[in-house]
mmCIF file of C-alpha atoms and ligand atoms in Angstrom:
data_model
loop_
_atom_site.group_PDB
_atom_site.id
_atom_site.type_symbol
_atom_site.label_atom_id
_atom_site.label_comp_id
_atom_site.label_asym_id
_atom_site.label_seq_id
_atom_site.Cartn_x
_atom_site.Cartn_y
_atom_site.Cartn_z
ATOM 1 C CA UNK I 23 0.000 0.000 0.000
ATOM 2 C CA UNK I 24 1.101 3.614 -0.352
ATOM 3 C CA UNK I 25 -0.911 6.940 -0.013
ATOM 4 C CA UNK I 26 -0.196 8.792 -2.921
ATOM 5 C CA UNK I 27 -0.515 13.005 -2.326
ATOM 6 C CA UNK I 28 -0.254 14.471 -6.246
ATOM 7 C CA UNK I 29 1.121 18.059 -5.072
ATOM 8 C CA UNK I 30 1.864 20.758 -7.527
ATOM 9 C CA UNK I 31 4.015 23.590 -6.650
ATOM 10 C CA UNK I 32 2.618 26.837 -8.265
ATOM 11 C CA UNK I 33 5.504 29.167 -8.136
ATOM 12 C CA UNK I 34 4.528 32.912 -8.970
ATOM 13 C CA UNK I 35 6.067 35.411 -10.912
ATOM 14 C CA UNK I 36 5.851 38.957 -10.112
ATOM 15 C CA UNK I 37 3.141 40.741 -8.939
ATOM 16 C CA UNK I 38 3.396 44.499 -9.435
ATOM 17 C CA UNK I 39 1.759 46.959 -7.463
ATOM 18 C CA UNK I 40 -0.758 48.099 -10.052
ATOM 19 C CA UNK I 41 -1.895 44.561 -10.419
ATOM 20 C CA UNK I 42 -5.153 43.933 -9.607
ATOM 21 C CA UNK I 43 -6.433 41.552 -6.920
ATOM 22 C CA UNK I 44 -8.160 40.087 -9.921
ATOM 23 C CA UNK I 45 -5.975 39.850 -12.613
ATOM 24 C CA UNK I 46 -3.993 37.779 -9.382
ATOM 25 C CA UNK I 47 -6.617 35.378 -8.726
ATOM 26 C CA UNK I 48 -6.967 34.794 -12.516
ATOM 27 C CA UNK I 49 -3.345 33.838 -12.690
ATOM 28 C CA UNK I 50 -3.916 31.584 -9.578
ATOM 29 C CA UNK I 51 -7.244 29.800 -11.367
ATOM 30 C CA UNK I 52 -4.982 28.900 -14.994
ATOM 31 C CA UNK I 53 -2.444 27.372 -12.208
ATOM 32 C CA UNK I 54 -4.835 25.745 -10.537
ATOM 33 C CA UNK I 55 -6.503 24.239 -13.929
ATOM 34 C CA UNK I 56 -2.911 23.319 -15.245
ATOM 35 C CA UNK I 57 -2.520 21.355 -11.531
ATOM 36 C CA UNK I 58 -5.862 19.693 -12.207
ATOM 37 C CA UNK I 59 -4.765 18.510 -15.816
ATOM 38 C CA UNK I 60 -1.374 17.201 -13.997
ATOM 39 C CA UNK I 61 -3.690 14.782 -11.665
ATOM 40 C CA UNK I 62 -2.845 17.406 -8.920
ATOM 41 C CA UNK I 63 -4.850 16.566 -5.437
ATOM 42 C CA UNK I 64 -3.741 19.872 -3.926
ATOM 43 C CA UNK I 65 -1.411 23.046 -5.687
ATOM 44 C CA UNK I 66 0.436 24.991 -3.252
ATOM 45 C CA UNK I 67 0.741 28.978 -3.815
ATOM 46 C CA UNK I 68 3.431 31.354 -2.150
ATOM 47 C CA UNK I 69 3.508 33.756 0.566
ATOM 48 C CA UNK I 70 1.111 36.948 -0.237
ATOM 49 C CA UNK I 71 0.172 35.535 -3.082
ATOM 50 C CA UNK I 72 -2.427 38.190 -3.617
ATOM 51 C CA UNK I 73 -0.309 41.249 -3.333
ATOM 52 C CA UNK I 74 2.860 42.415 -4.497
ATOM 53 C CA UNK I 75 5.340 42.169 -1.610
ATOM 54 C CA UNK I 76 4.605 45.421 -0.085
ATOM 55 C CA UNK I 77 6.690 45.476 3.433
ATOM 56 C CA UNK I 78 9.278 46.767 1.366
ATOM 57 C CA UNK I 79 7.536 50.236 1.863
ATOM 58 C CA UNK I 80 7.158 52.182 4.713
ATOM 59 C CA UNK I 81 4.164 54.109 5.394
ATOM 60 C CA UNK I 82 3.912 56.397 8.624
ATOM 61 C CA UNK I 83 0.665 55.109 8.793
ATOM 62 C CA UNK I 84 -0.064 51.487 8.679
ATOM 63 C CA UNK I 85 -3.822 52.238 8.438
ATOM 64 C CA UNK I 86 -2.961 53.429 4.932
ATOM 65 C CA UNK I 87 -1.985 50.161 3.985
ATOM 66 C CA UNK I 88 -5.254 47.922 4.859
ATOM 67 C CA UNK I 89 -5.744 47.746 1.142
ATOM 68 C CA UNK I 90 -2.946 45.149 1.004
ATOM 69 C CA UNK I 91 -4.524 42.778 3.679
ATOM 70 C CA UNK I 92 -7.377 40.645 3.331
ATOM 71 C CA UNK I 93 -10.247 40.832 6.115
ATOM 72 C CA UNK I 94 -12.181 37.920 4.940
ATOM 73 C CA UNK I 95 -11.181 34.530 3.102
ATOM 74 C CA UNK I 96 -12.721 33.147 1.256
ATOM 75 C CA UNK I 97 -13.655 37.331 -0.396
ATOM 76 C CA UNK I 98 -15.141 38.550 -2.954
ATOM 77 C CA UNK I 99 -12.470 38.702 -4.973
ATOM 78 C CA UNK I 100 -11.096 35.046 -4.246
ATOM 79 C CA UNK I 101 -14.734 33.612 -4.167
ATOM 80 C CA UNK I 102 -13.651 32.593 -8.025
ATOM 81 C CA UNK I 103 -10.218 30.361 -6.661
ATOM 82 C CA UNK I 104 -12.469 28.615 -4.344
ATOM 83 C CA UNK I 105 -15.305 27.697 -6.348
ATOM 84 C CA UNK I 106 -12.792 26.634 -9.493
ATOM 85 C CA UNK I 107 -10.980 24.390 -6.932
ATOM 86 C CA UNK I 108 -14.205 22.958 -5.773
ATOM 87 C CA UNK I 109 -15.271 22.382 -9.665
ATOM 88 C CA UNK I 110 -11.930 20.621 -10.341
ATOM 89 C CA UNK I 111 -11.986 18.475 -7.285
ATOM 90 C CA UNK I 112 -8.059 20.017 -6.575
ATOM 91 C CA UNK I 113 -7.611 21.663 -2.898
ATOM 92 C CA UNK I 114 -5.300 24.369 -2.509
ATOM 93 C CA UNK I 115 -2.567 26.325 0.113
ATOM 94 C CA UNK I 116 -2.801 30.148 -0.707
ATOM 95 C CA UNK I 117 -0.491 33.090 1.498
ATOM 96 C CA UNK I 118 -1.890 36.377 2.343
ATOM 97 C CA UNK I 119 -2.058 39.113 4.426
ATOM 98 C CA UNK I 120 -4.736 39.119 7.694
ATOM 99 C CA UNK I 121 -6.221 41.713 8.830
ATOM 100 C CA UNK I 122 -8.880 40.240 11.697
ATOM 101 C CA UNK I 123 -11.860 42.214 12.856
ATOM 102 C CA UNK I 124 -9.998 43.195 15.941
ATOM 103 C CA UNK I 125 -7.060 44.965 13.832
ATOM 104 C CA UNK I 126 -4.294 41.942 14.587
ATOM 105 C CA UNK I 127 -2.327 41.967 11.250
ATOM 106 C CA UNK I 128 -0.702 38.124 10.417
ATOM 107 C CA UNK I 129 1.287 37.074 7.703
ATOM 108 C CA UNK I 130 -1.105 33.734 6.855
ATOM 109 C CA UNK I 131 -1.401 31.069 4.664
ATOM 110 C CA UNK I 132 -4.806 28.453 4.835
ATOM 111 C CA UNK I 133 -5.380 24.712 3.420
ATOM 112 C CA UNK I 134 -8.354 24.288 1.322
ATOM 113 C CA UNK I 135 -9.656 20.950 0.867
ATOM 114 C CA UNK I 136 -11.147 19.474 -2.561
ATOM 115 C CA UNK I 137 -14.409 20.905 -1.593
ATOM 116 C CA UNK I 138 -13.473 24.820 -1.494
ATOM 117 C CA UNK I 139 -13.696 24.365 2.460
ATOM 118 C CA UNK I 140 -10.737 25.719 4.752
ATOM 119 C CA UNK I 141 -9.319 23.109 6.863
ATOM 120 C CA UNK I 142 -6.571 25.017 8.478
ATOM 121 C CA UNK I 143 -5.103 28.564 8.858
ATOM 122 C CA UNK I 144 -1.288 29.085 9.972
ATOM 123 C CA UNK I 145 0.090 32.302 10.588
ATOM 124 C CA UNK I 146 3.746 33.001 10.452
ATOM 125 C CA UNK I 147 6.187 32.512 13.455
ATOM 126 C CA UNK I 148 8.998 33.827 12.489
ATOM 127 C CA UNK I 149 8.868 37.464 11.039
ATOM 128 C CA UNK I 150 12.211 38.827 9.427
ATOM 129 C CA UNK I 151 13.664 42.359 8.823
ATOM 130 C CA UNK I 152 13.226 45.191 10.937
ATOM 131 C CA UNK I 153 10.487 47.569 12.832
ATOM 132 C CA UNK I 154 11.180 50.538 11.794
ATOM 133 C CA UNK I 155 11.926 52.440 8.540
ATOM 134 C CA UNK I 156 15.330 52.576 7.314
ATOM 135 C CA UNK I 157 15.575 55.039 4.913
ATOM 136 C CA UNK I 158 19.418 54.044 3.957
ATOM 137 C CA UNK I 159 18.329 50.698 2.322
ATOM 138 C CA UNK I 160 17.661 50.285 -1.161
ATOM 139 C CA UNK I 161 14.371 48.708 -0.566
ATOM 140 C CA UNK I 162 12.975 47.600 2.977
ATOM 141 C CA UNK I 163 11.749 44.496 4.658
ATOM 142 C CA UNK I 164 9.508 46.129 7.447
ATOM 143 C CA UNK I 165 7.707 42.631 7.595
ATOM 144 C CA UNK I 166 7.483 43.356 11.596
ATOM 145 C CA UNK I 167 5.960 46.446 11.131
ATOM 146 C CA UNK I 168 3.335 44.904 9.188
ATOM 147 C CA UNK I 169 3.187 41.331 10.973
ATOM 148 C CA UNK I 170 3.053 40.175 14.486
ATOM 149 C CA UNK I 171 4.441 36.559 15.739
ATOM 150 C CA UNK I 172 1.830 34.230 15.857
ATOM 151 C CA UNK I 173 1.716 32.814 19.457
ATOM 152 C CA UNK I 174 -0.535 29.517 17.913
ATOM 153 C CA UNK I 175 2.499 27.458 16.962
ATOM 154 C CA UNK I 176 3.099 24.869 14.081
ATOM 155 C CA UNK I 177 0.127 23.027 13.595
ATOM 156 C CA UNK I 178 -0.173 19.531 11.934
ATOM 157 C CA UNK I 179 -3.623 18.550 10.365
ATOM 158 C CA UNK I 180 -4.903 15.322 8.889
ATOM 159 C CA UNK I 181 -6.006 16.528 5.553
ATOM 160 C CA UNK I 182 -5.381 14.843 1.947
ATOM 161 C CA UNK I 183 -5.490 10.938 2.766
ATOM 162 C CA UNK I 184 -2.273 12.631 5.626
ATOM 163 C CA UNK I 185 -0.540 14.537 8.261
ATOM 164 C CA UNK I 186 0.028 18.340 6.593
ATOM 165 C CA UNK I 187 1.470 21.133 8.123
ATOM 166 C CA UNK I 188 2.225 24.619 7.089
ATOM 167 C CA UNK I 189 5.008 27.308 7.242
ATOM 168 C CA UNK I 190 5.953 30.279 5.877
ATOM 169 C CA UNK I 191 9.093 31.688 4.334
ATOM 170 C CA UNK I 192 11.312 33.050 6.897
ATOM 171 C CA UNK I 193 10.613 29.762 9.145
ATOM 172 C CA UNK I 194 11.943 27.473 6.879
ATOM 173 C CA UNK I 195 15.307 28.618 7.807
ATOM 174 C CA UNK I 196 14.481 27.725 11.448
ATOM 175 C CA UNK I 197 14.775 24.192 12.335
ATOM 176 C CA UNK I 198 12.625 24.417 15.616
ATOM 177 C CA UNK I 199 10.149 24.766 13.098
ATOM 178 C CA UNK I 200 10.455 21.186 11.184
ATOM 179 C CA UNK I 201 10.643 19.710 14.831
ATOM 180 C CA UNK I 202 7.756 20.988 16.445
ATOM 181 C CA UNK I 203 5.964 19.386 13.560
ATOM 182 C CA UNK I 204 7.747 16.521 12.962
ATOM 183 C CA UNK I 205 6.990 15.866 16.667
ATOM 184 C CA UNK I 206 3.292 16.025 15.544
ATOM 185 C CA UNK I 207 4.029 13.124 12.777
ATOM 186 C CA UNK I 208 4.106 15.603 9.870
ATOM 187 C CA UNK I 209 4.687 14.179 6.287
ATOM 188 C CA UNK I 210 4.073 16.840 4.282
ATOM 189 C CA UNK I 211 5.068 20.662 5.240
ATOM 190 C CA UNK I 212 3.843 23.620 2.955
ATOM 191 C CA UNK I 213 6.131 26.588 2.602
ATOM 192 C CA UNK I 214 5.408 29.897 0.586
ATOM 193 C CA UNK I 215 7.976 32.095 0.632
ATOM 194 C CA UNK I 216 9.147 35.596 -1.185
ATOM 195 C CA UNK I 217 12.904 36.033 -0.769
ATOM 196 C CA UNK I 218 15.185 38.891 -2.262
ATOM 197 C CA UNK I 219 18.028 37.592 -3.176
ATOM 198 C CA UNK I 220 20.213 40.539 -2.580
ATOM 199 C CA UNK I 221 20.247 40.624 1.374
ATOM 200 C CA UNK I 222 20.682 43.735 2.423
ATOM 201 C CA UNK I 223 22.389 43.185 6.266
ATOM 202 C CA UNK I 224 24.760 40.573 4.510
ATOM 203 C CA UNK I 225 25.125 41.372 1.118
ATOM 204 C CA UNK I 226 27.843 38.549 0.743
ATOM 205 C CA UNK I 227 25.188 36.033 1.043
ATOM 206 C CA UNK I 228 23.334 37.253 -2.163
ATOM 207 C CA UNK I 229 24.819 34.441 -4.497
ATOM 208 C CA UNK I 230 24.680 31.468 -1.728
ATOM 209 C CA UNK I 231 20.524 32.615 -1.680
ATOM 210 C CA UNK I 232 19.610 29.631 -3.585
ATOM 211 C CA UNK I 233 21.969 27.450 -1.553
ATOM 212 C CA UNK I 234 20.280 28.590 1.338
ATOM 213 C CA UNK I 235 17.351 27.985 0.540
ATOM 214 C CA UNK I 236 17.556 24.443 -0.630
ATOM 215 C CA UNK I 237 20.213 23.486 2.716
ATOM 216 C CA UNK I 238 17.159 24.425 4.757
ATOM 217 C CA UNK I 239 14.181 22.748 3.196
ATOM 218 C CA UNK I 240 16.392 19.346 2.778
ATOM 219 C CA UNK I 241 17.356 19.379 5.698
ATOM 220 C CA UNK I 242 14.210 20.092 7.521
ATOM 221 C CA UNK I 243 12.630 17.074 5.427
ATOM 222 C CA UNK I 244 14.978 14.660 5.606
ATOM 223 C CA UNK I 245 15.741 15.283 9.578
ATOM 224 C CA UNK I 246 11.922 14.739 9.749
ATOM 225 C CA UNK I 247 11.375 12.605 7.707
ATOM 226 C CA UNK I 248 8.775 14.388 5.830
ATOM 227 C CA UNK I 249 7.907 15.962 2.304
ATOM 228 C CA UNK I 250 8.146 19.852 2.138
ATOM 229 C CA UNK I 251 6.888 21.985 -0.731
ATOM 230 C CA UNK I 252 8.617 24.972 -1.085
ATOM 231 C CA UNK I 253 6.599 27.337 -3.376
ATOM 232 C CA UNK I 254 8.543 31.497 -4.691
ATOM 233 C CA UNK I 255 6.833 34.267 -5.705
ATOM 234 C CA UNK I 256 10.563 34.811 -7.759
ATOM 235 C CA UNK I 257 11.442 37.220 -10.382
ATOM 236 C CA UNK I 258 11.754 40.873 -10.845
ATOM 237 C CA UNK I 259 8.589 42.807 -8.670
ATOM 238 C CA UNK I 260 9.239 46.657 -8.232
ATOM 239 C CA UNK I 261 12.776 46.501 -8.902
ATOM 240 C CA UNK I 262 13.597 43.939 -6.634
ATOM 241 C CA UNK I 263 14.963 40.543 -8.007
ATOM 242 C CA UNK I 264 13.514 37.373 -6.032
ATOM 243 C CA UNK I 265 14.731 33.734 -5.918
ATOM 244 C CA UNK I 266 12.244 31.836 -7.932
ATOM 245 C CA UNK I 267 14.018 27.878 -7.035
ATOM 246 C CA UNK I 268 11.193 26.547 -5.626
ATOM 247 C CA UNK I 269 10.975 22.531 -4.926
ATOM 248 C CA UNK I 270 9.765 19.406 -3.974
ATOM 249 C CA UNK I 271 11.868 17.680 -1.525
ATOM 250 C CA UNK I 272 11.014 14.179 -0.503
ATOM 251 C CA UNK I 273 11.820 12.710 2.999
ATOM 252 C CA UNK I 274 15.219 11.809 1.810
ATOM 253 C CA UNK I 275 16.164 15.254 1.405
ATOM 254 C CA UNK I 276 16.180 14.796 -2.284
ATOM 255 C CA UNK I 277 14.832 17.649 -4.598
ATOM 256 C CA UNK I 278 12.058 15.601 -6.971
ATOM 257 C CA UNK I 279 11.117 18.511 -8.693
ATOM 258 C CA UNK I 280 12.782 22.281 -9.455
ATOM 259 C CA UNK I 281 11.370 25.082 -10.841
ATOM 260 C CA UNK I 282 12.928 26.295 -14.140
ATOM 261 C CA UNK I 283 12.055 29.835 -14.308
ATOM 262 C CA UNK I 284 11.124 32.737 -12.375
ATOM 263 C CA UNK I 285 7.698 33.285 -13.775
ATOM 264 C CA UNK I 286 4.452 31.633 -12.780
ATOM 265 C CA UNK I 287 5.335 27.625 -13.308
ATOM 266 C CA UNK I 288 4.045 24.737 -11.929
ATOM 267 C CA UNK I 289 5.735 21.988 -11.087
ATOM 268 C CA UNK I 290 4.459 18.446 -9.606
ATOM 269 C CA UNK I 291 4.918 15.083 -8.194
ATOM 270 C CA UNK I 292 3.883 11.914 -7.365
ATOM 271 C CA UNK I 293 4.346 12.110 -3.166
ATOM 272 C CA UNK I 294 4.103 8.570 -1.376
ATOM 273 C CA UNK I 295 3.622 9.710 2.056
ATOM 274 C CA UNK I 296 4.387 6.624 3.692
ATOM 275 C CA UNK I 297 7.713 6.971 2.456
ATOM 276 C CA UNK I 298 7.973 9.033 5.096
ATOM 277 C CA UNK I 299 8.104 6.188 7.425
ATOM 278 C CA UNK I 300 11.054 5.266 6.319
ATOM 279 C CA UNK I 301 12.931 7.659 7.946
ATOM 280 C CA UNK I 302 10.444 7.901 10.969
ATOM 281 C CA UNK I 303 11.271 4.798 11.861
ATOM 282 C CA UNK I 304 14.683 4.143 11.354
ATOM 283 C CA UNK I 305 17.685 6.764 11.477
ATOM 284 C CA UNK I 306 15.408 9.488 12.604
ATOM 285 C CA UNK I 307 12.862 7.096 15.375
ATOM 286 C CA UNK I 308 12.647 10.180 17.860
ATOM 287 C CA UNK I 309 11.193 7.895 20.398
ATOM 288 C CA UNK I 310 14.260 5.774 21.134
ATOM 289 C CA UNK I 311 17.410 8.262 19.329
ATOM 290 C CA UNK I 312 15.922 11.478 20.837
ATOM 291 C CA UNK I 313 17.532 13.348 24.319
ATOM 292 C CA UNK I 314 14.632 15.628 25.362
ATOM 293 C CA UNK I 315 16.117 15.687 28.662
ATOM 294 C CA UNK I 316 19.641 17.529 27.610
ATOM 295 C CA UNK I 317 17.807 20.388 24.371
ATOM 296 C CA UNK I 318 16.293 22.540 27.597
ATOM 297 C CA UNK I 319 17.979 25.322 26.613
ATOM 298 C CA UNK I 320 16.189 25.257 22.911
ATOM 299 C CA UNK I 321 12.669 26.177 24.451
ATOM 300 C CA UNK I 322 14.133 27.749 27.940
ATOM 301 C CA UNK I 323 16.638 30.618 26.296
ATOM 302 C CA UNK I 324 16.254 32.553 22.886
ATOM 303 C CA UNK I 325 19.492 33.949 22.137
ATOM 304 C CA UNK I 326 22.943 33.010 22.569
ATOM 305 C CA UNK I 327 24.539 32.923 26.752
ATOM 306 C CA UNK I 328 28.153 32.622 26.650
ATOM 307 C CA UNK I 329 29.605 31.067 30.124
HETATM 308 N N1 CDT C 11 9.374 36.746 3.388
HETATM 309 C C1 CDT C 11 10.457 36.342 4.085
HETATM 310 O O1 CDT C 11 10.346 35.847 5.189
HETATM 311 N N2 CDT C 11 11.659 36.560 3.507
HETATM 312 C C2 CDT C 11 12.905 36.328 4.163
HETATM 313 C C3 CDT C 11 13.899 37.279 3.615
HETATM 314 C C4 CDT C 11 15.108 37.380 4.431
HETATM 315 S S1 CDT C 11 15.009 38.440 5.788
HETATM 316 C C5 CDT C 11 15.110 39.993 5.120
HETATM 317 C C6 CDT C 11 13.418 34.907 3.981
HETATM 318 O O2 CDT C 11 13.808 34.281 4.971
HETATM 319 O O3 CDT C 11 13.497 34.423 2.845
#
């Protein structure tokens, strides 16, 4: 027996800041129908996958940029994704901005099952770049001006026929983040992400971007023992060049699938999930390899004390 999970990776290109919420969600739909004529059982789409990338403006006031977050999913304006997904029998992971009715603002990303129904909403842990505006950089990454830290954790859910969990961008790099869920049994983790590749803190790390970001998610899945789905919105958006890269790793840490371009692509494959097992319960059994009992300092300290 094995328990197949068709996923298709739809990687974005750009999305400029005169684009149109709709013109967005059309783009989303021909992925989606392209996934569906692949055999896809769920397509996975990046981090604010409505929107350009806007925290890379300031605005004095952050009221003046509600437009970019979304204060009801499914919307209006998404009501079309939803019902095409339900039509083609294909569920769906799709990143966006929050906005809740109590003004908490969340970088999040929700699981749609094959009947347009939401089965699970994650928002982001870890939130990059800085608070406040810093008028020296050539673009900014204000993401925690415009985000706050989830406090709800890594959640695993059984959805698709198996054990899914979400995360988004930033976390990937994190490997408390794999953990928590592999703890949970994940075999399949969904990651959106948006990432420059010219870092501006580091700027030395600009070529190794597309190292990085394949060292993390192989890692993470093969230290888990679980399939991650790493999903860009790459290419050139407002003058800012993204990595596009994005991949299906298996739980061997193997990349079964790479993105080609830096445009809106979809890629697929064939996921057994109880390959998973594999690794689960061999090199990586947790139960009988795992030392609890000396990693206090991982959930008891945050940054580094020296002795
Ligand atoms: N969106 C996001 O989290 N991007 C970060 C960029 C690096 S921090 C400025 C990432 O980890 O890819």
């Amino acid at each position: 027996m094995s328990r197949i999970i068709t996923v298709g990776a739809a990687q974005l290109g750009p999305i400029q800041k005169e684009h149109t919420r709709e013109s967005v969600v059309e783009r989303l739909i021909a992925l989606l129908r392209q996934g569906a004529a692949a055999g896809c059982d769920l397509v996975v789409f990046p981090e604010l996958a409505l929107t350009t990338f806007f925290p890379r403006w300031f605005v004095d006031d952050i009221t003046t940029a509600d437009h970019w977050y979304e204060r009801s999913m499914p919307s209006p304006v998404t009501q079309p994704l939803f019902d095409t997904a339900r039509e083609l029998g294909v569920g769906f992971c799709l990143g966006y901005a929050e906005l809740t009715d109590d003004g908490h603002r969340f970088n999040t990303q929700i699981l749609v099952e094959k009947d347009g129904s939401v089965v699970a909403k994650y928002r982001k842990v870890h939130i990059p770049g800085h608070e406040h505006h810093e008028p020296d950089r050539p673009f900014q990454h204000a993401e925690r001006y415009y985000f706050e830290p989830s406090m709800e954790g890594f959640g695993v859910w059984k959805a698709f026929g198996g054990r899914v969990g979400m995360m988004i961008c930033n976390d990937r790099r994190w490997p408390e983040t794999y953990r928590v869920m592999g703890l949970k049994g994940v075999e399949m983790i969904l990651c959106g992400y948006n990432t420059p590749i010219h870092y501006v803190p580091d700027p030395s790390q600009d070529i190794l971007q597309g190292f990085h970001n394949a060292l993390v998610m192989q890692s993470g899945a093969y230290q888990n023992g679980t399939w991650v789905v790493g999903v860009a919105k790459g290419g050139v958006e407002e003058g800012v060049d993204s990595l596009g890269q994005s991949m299906i790793v298996a739980p061997s840490g193997q990349i079964v699938a790479q993105a080609l371009t830096t445009d809106d692509e979809l890629i697929f494959a064939r996921c057994d999930l109880d390959w998973c097992a594999r690794y689960k319960g061999t090199l990586f059994d947790f139960d009988r390899y795992r030392r609890p009992e000396v990693y206090g300092n991982i959930t008891a300290q945050r940054g580094v004390i020296l002795d």
